Coordinates of C-alpha atoms in Angstrom, one line a residue:
X1 CA 0.0 0.0 0.0
X2 CA 1.3 3.4 -0.9
X3 CA 1.8 5.8 2.0
X4 CA 0.4 9.3 1.9
X5 CA 2.8 12.1 2.4
X6 CA 1.8 15.2 4.4
X7 CA 1.4 17.1 1.2
X8 CA -1.0 14.4 -0.1
X9 CA -3.0 14.6 3.1
X10 CA -3.2 18.3 2.7
X11 CA -4.4 17.9 -0.9
X12 CA -7.1 15.4 0.3
X13 CA -8.3 18.0 2.9
X14 CA -8.4 20.6 0.1
X15 CA -10.5 18.3 -2.1
X16 CA -12.9 17.7 0.8
X17 CA -13.2 21.4 1.4
X18 CA -13.9 22.0 -2.3
X19 CA -16.6 19.3 -2.4
X20 CA -18.2 20.7 0.8
X21 CA -18.1 24.2 -0.6
X22 CA -19.7 23.0 -3.9
X23 CA -22.5 21.3 -1.9
X24 CA -23.1 24.5 0.1
X25 CA -23.3 26.5 -3.1
X26 CA -25.6 24.0 -4.9
X27 CA -28.0 23.7 -1.9
X28 CA -29.4 27.3 -2.2
X29 CA -29.4 27.0 -6.0
X30 CA -31.5 23.9 -5.9
X31 CA -33.8 25.5 -3.4
X32 CA -34.4 28.5 -5.6
X33 CA -34.9 26.5 -8.8
X34 CA -37.4 24.1 -7.0
X35 CA -39.3 27.1 -5.5
X36 CA -39.5 28.9 -8.8
X37 CA -40.8 25.7 -10.5
X38 CA -43.5 25.3 -7.8
X39 CA -44.4 29.0 -8.2
X40 CA -44.8 28.6 -11.9
X41 CA -47.0 25.5 -11.4
X42 CA -49.2 27.5 -8.9
X43 CA -50.2 30.0 -11.6
X44 CA -51.2 27.3 -14.2
X45 CA -54.9 27.7 -13.5
X46 CA -54.8 31.2 -15.0
X47 CA -54.2 29.7 -18.4
X48 CA -57.5 27.8 -18.3
X49 CA -59.5 30.1 -16.1
X50 CA -60.3 32.8 -18.7
X51 CA -61.9 30.5 -21.4
X52 CA -64.0 28.8 -18.8
X53 CA -64.8 31.9 -16.7
X54 CA -68.6 31.5 -17.1
X55 CA -68.5 27.8 -16.1
X56 CA -69.4 27.8 -12.4
X57 CA -69.2 24.0 -12.2
X58 CA -67.6 22.9 -8.9
X59 CA -66.1 19.8 -10.6
X60 CA -64.4 22.0 -13.2
X61 CA -62.8 24.2 -10.5
X62 CA -61.8 21.1 -8.6
X63 CA -59.9 19.7 -11.6
X64 CA -58.4 23.2 -12.3
X65 CA -56.9 23.5 -8.8
X66 CA -56.3 19.8 -8.2
X67 CA -53.5 19.6 -10.8
X68 CA -51.2 22.2 -9.3
X69 CA -51.9 20.9 -5.8
X70 CA -50.8 17.3 -6.8
X71 CA -47.7 18.6 -8.8
X72 CA -46.5 20.7 -5.9
X73 CA -46.9 17.8 -3.5
X74 CA -45.0 15.6 -5.8
X75 CA -42.1 18.0 -6.1
X76 CA -41.7 19.8 -2.8
X77 CA -39.0 22.3 -1.8
X78 CA -36.5 21.0 0.7
X79 CA -35.5 23.7 3.2
X80 CA -35.0 24.2 6.9
X81 CA -34.8 20.5 7.6
X82 CA -38.3 19.8 6.1
X83 CA -40.2 19.5 2.9
X84 CA -42.1 22.6 2.0
X85 CA -44.6 22.8 -0.8
X86 CA -47.2 25.2 -2.1
X87 CA -50.2 22.9 -1.9
X88 CA -52.0 25.3 0.4
X89 CA -52.4 27.9 -2.3
X90 CA -54.5 25.9 -4.8
X91 CA -56.2 24.2 -1.9
X92 CA -57.5 27.5 -0.3
X93 CA -58.2 29.4 -3.5
X94 CA -59.9 26.5 -5.2
X95 CA -62.1 26.0 -2.1
X96 CA -63.1 29.6 -1.8
X97 CA -63.9 30.0 -5.5
X98 CA -65.5 26.6 -5.9
X99 CA -67.6 26.4 -2.8
X100 CA -68.5 23.5 -0.5
X101 CA -68.4 20.7 -3.0
X102 CA -65.1 21.8 -4.5
X103 CA -63.7 22.1 -0.9
X104 CA -64.7 18.5 0.0
X105 CA -63.2 17.1 -3.2
X106 CA -59.9 19.0 -2.8
X107 CA -59.4 18.0 0.8
X108 CA -60.4 14.4 0.1
X109 CA -57.9 14.3 -2.8
X110 CA -55.3 15.9 -0.5
X111 CA -55.7 13.1 2.1
X112 CA -55.8 10.4 -0.6
X113 CA -52.6 11.5 -2.4
X114 CA -50.8 12.1 0.9
X115 CA -51.6 8.5 1.8
X116 CA -50.1 7.4 -1.6
X117 CA -46.9 9.4 -0.9
X118 CA -46.6 7.7 2.5
X119 CA -44.3 8.7 5.4
X120 CA -47.1 10.3 7.5
X121 CA -49.8 9.4 10.0
X122 CA -52.9 10.1 8.0
X123 CA -55.2 10.3 11.0
X124 CA -53.1 13.0 12.6
X125 CA -52.8 14.8 9.4
X126 CA -56.6 14.8 8.9
X127 CA -57.1 16.1 12.4
X128 CA -54.6 18.9 11.7
X129 CA -56.6 19.9 8.7
X130 CA -60.0 20.2 10.6
X131 CA -59.4 23.8 11.8
X132 CA -58.8 25.1 8.3
X133 CA -62.0 23.3 7.0
X134 CA -64.0 24.9 9.8
X135 CA -62.5 28.3 9.0
X136 CA -63.4 27.9 5.3
X137 CA -67.0 27.2 6.2
X138 CA -67.2 30.6 8.0
X139 CA -65.3 32.4 5.2
X140 CA -67.4 31.2 2.2
X141 CA -70.3 33.7 2.6
X142 CA -68.0 36.6 3.2
X143 CA -65.8 35.7 0.3
X144 CA -68.7 35.4 -2.2
X145 CA -70.0 38.9 -1.5
X146 CA -66.6 40.5 -1.1
X147 CA -64.7 42.8 -3.5
X148 CA -61.3 42.1 -5.0
X149 CA -59.3 43.7 -2.1
X150 CA -61.3 42.0 0.6
X151 CA -60.9 38.6 -1.2
X152 CA -57.1 39.1 -1.3
X153 CA -57.1 39.7 2.5
X154 CA -59.3 36.7 3.2
X155 CA -57.0 34.5 1.1
X156 CA -53.9 35.8 2.8
X157 CA -55.4 35.2 6.2
X158 CA -56.7 31.7 5.3
X159 CA -53.4 30.6 3.8
X160 CA -51.4 31.8 6.8
X161 CA -53.9 30.1 9.2
X162 CA -53.5 26.8 7.2
X163 CA -49.7 26.9 7.3
X164 CA -49.6 27.8 11.0
X165 CA -52.2 25.3 12.2
X166 CA -51.6 22.3 10.1
X167 CA -47.8 21.8 10.5
X168 CA -47.7 22.7 14.2
X169 CA -50.8 20.7 15.1
X170 CA -49.4 17.7 13.3
X171 CA -46.0 18.1 15.0
X172 CA -47.7 18.3 18.4
X173 CA -49.8 15.1 17.6
X174 CA -46.5 13.4 16.6
X175 CA -44.9 14.5 19.9
X176 CA -42.4 16.9 18.3
X177 CA -42.7 19.7 20.9
X178 CA -39.6 21.6 19.6
X179 CA -40.8 21.7 16.0
X180 CA -42.2 25.2 16.3
X181 CA -38.9 26.7 17.3
X182 CA -36.5 24.6 15.3
X183 CA -38.3 24.3 12.0
X184 CA -41.4 26.5 11.8
X185 CA -40.0 29.8 12.9
X186 CA -37.0 29.6 10.4
X187 CA -39.4 28.8 7.6
X188 CA -41.8 31.6 8.4
X189 CA -40.4 33.9 5.7
X190 CA -41.1 31.2 3.1
X191 CA -44.6 30.8 4.4
X192 CA -45.2 34.5 4.2
X193 CA -44.0 34.5 0.6
X194 CA -46.5 31.7 -0.1
X195 CA -49.3 33.8 1.3
X196 CA -48.2 36.7 -0.9
X197 CA -48.2 34.4 -3.9
X198 CA -51.7 33.4 -3.1
X199 CA -52.7 37.1 -3.0
X200 CA -51.0 37.6 -6.4
X201 CA -53.0 34.7 -7.8
X202 CA -56.3 36.1 -6.5
X203 CA -55.4 39.5 -7.9
X204 CA -54.8 38.0 -11.4
X205 CA -58.1 35.9 -11.2
X206 CA -60.0 39.0 -10.1
X207 CA -58.4 41.0 -12.9
X208 CA -59.5 38.3 -15.4
X209 CA -63.1 38.3 -13.9
X210 CA -63.2 42.1 -14.1
X211 CA -62.0 42.2 -17.7
X212 CA -64.6 39.5 -18.7
X213 CA -67.4 41.4 -17.0
X214 CA -66.3 44.6 -18.8
X215 CA -66.2 42.7 -22.1
X216 CA -69.7 41.4 -21.4
X217 CA -70.9 44.9 -20.6
X218 CA -69.4 46.3 -23.8
X219 CA -71.1 43.5 -25.8
X220 CA -74.4 44.3 -24.1
X221 CA -73.9 48.0 -24.8
X222 CA -73.2 47.3 -28.5
X223 CA -76.4 45.2 -28.7
X224 CA -78.4 48.1 -27.2
X225 CA -76.7 50.5 -29.5
X226 CA -77.7 48.4 -32.5
X227 CA -81.3 48.2 -31.2
X228 CA -81.4 52.0 -30.7
X229 CA -79.9 52.6 -34.2
X230 CA -82.5 50.3 -35.8
X231 CA -85.3 52.0 -33.8
X232 CA -84.1 55.5 -34.8
X233 CA -83.7 54.4 -38.4
X234 CA -87.2 52.9 -38.5
X235 CA -88.7 56.1 -37.0
X236 CA -86.8 58.3 -39.5
X237 CA -87.7 56.3 -42.6
X238 CA -91.4 55.9 -41.6
X239 CA -91.7 59.6 -40.8
X240 CA -91.0 60.5 -44.4
X241 CA -94.1 58.8 -46.0
X242 CA -96.2 59.9 -43.0
X243 CA -95.2 63.5 -43.6
X244 CA -96.3 63.1 -47.2
X245 CA -99.6 61.5 -46.1
X246 CA -100.2 64.4 -43.7
X247 CA -99.6 67.0 -46.5
X248 CA -102.0 65.2 -49.0
X249 CA -104.7 64.8 -46.3
X250 CA -104.5 68.6 -45.7
X251 CA -104.8 69.1 -49.4
X252 CA -107.8 66.7 -49.6
X253 CA -109.6 68.8 -47.0
X254 CA -109.7 71.7 -49.5
X255 CA -113.4 72.0 -50.7
X256 CA -112.3 73.7 -53.9
X257 CA -110.2 70.6 -55.0
X258 CA -111.6 69.0 -58.1
X259 CA -112.4 65.2 -58.3
X260 CA -109.5 64.3 -60.5
X261 CA -106.9 65.9 -58.1
X262 CA -108.8 64.4 -55.1
X263 CA -108.5 60.9 -56.6
X264 CA -104.8 61.4 -57.5
X265 CA -104.0 62.6 -54.0
X266 CA -105.9 59.8 -52.4
X267 CA -103.9 57.3 -54.6
X268 CA -100.6 58.8 -53.6
X269 CA -101.7 58.8 -49.9
X270 CA -102.4 55.1 -50.1
X271 CA -99.1 54.4 -51.9
X272 CA -97.2 56.3 -49.2
X273 CA -98.9 54.3 -46.4
X274 CA -97.9 51.1 -48.3
X275 CA -94.4 52.4 -48.5
X276 CA -94.3 52.9 -44.7
X277 CA -95.6 49.4 -44.3
X278 CA -92.9 48.1 -46.6
X279 CA -90.2 50.0 -44.7
X280 CA -91.3 48.4 -41.4
X281 CA -91.4 45.0 -43.1
X282 CA -87.9 45.4 -44.4
X283 CA -86.6 46.1 -40.9
X284 CA -88.5 43.2 -39.4
X285 CA -87.0 40.9 -42.0
X286 CA -83.4 41.8 -40.8
X287 CA -83.7 38.7 -38.5
X288 CA -84.5 36.6 -41.6
X289 CA -82.8 38.2 -44.6
X290 CA -84.4 37.7 -48.0
X291 CA -83.2 38.1 -51.6
X292 CA -83.7 41.7 -52.6
X293 CA -85.8 42.3 -55.7
X294 CA -83.6 44.1 -58.3
X295 CA -85.1 45.4 -61.5
X296 CA -84.7 48.1 -64.2
X297 CA -85.6 51.6 -63.0
X298 CA -86.8 54.2 -65.6
X299 CA -85.4 57.4 -64.2
X300 CA -88.1 59.7 -65.7
X301 CA -90.9 57.7 -64.0
X302 CA -89.0 57.2 -60.7
X303 CA -88.0 60.8 -60.3
X304 CA -91.4 62.2 -61.4
X305 CA -93.0 60.0 -58.8
X306 CA -90.6 61.2 -56.1
X307 CA -91.3 64.8 -57.1
X308 CA -95.0 64.2 -56.9
X309 CA -94.7 62.8 -53.4
X310 CA -92.5 65.7 -52.2
X311 CA -94.9 68.3 -53.7
X312 CA -97.2 68.4 -50.7
X313 CA -94.4 68.9 -48.2
X314 CA -92.8 71.5 -50.5
X315 CA -96.0 73.4 -50.7
X316 CA -96.3 73.6 -47.0
X317 CA -92.7 75.0 -46.9
X318 CA -93.2 77.4 -49.8
X319 CA -90.7 75.6 -51.9
X320 CA -91.0 75.3 -55.7
X321 CA -89.9 72.0 -57.3
X322 CA -88.4 72.3 -60.8
X323 CA -87.8 69.2 -62.9
X324 CA -86.1 68.4 -66.2
X325 CA -86.8 64.8 -67.0
X326 CA -86.8 64.6 -70.7
X327 CA -83.9 62.2 -71.5
X328 CA -84.4 58.5 -71.6
X329 CA -82.4 56.6 -69.1
X330 CA -82.7 53.3 -67.2
X331 CA -80.7 52.1 -64.2
X332 CA -80.7 48.9 -62.2
X333 CA -81.6 48.4 -58.5
X334 CA -84.5 48.3 -56.0
X335 CA -87.2 50.7 -57.0
X336 CA -88.5 51.3 -53.5
X337 CA -85.1 51.9 -52.0
X338 CA -84.0 54.2 -54.9
X339 CA -87.2 56.3 -54.5
X340 CA -86.6 56.3 -50.7
X341 CA -83.1 57.7 -51.2
X342 CA -84.3 60.4 -53.6
X343 CA -87.1 61.4 -51.3
X344 CA -84.7 61.6 -48.3
X345 CA -82.5 64.0 -50.3
X346 CA -85.5 66.0 -51.4
X347 CA -86.9 66.2 -47.9
X348 CA -83.6 67.3 -46.5
X349 CA -83.3 69.9 -49.2
X350 CA -86.8 71.3 -48.5
X351 CA -86.0 71.5 -44.8
X352 CA -82.8 73.4 -45.6
X353 CA -85.0 76.2 -47.1
X354 CA -87.1 77.4 -44.1
X355 CA -87.9 80.7 -45.8
X356 CA -88.8 79.0 -49.1
X357 CA -86.8 78.5 -52.2
X358 CA -86.3 76.3 -55.3
X359 CA -85.6 72.5 -55.5
X360 CA -84.2 71.4 -58.8
X361 CA -84.4 67.8 -59.9
X362 CA -82.8 66.7 -63.1
X363 CA -80.4 64.3 -64.7
X364 CA -78.0 64.1 -67.7
X365 CA -76.9 61.0 -69.7
X366 CA -73.3 60.3 -70.7
X367 CA -73.6 57.8 -73.5
X368 CA -69.9 57.4 -74.0
X369 CA -69.3 56.5 -70.3
X370 CA -72.6 54.7 -70.1
X371 CA -73.6 56.6 -66.9
X372 CA -76.3 59.0 -65.8
X373 CA -75.8 61.8 -63.3
X374 CA -78.8 62.9 -61.3
X375 CA -78.7 66.4 -59.8
X376 CA -80.8 67.4 -56.8
X377 CA -80.0 71.0 -55.9
X378 CA -81.6 73.5 -53.5
X379 CA -81.2 77.2 -52.7
X380 CA -81.0 76.7 -48.9
X381 CA -78.7 77.5 -46.1
X382 CA -75.9 75.2 -47.4
X383 CA -73.2 73.5 -45.4
X384 CA -69.5 74.0 -44.5
X385 CA -66.8 71.8 -46.0
X386 CA -66.4 70.0 -42.6
X387 CA -70.2 69.2 -42.6
X388 CA -70.1 67.9 -46.1
X389 CA -67.1 65.6 -45.3
X390 CA -69.0 64.0 -42.4
X391 CA -72.2 63.3 -44.4
X392 CA -73.2 59.7 -44.4
X393 CA -71.6 59.0 -41.0
X394 CA -74.0 57.3 -38.4
X395 CA -75.7 59.7 -36.1
X396 CA -74.3 62.8 -37.8
X397 CA -76.9 65.3 -38.9
X398 CA -76.8 69.0 -39.7
X399 CA -80.3 69.3 -38.2
X400 CA -81.0 69.9 -34.5
X401 CA -83.4 67.0 -34.2
X402 CA -81.9 64.8 -36.9
X403 CA -80.4 61.3 -36.4
X404 CA -78.1 61.2 -39.4
X405 CA -79.5 57.8 -40.4
X406 CA -81.5 59.2 -43.4
X407 CA -78.3 60.4 -45.1
X408 CA -76.5 57.1 -44.2
X409 CA -79.4 55.2 -45.9
X410 CA -78.9 57.4 -49.0
X411 CA -75.2 56.6 -49.3
X412 CA -75.9 52.9 -48.7
X413 CA -78.6 52.7 -51.4
X414 CA -76.4 54.5 -54.0
X415 CA -73.4 52.3 -53.2
X416 CA -75.6 49.2 -53.5
X417 CA -76.5 50.3 -57.1
X418 CA -72.8 50.6 -57.9
X419 CA -73.1 54.3 -58.0
X420 CA -71.2 57.3 -56.6
X421 CA -72.5 60.3 -54.8
X422 CA -70.9 63.7 -54.6
X423 CA -72.1 66.6 -52.5
X424 CA -71.2 70.3 -53.2
X425 CA -72.3 73.0 -50.9
X426 CA -71.6 76.5 -49.8
X427 CA -73.0 78.2 -46.8
X428 CA -75.8 80.6 -47.7
X429 CA -75.7 79.4 -51.4
X430 CA -77.4 76.0 -51.2
X431 CA -76.4 72.4 -51.7
X432 CA -76.3 70.1 -54.7
X433 CA -76.2 66.2 -54.7
X434 CA -74.7 64.6 -57.8
X435 CA -75.6 60.9 -58.1
X436 CA -73.8 59.0 -60.8
X437 CA -75.2 55.6 -61.7
X438 CA -74.3 53.0 -64.5
X439 CA -76.9 52.9 -67.3
X440 CA -78.8 49.7 -68.0
X441 CA -81.0 49.1 -71.0
X442 CA -84.6 48.2 -70.3
X443 CA -84.9 44.4 -70.0
X444 CA -81.2 43.8 -69.9
X445 CA -80.1 41.0 -67.6
X446 CA -77.8 41.8 -64.7
X447 CA -74.7 39.7 -64.5

């Protein structure tokens, strides 16, 4: 056997010191890595909580918090001469958010898995858990009606109570009277960190719940906004034919009116009432859309009819309607909606001339470009450039009591006919609408 020299013995002592030093350094590193891993696992429920926020199924919450509880029990953190794990966080939070049934399932699973892991007196451990279960029974009602801050305080207190009572009660039942001083007190900072982590998890859950509630409120507000828009649009569109009906009824009350005019006005009145009914039917059919009827529209006839309908309202406002409808032109679209758009423009023009004026309705055909340009001009108060640029936007109106939906309908109808609309106006000099539509021969099929 080879003898060791003094220098060799010194080298052995140096190697031993190096090994000891390495172990001392790796101990804290392993502790920190294990603790970080456990902390990451604790926050796993946040990934799945948002999609299933509305599911208040106790079994779902049980599974959601059971997984991190089992994982943290399987991979505990070794520190201060004992194995520390973060099982208390999912146990407490899952119980408080899940209710009685979730609590029973979680505590039952805790005891069952602790039995599987072994190395513990299960009866003593179950007895040590009883105070926490009793506390949860008292906290349930308070937690359910509490706000986010109060919930965080309740979770902090419950987690701290769990850690203090369970480990010390079990140690006393096992006869380890010095456990509190030798093991529990040194680990108290880690326990407080666990409680803070529980508060952070509750804060994140409450943030998710708050965001979900806010999103639901926004969706509900959007639904109410759509309903209000539809209601305002229906009221606006129905008001136009009713205004015409009112004007013709006033004309019919004139005893000097001859029979031919009386019959003509009566027919127009019935047509306008039918148009009001058709508008209501269109809006009611939004829930069950139908194929829109598209057909050739003879501009001379359509614009003459619109002019006739506007005449009663124009007379009441001391407005003269001038038409030039001599050219032959046919466009393609919905007759009722096109007439509705023209009447909306005409009615707005008449209302823009409170002191009376002239409304011009005409069109010009461009055979080379295969288009027709309809001009509806008034001599009213006009608009500024900023007002013109905002025309067609929902809820924007130049009138004090307007909704802006009538103009929006005009732009929508013209776009639906593959047309363009241009508005030129000057304050104090009137407004002119230029509607350009593609020509379609009578009877030509639309591709």
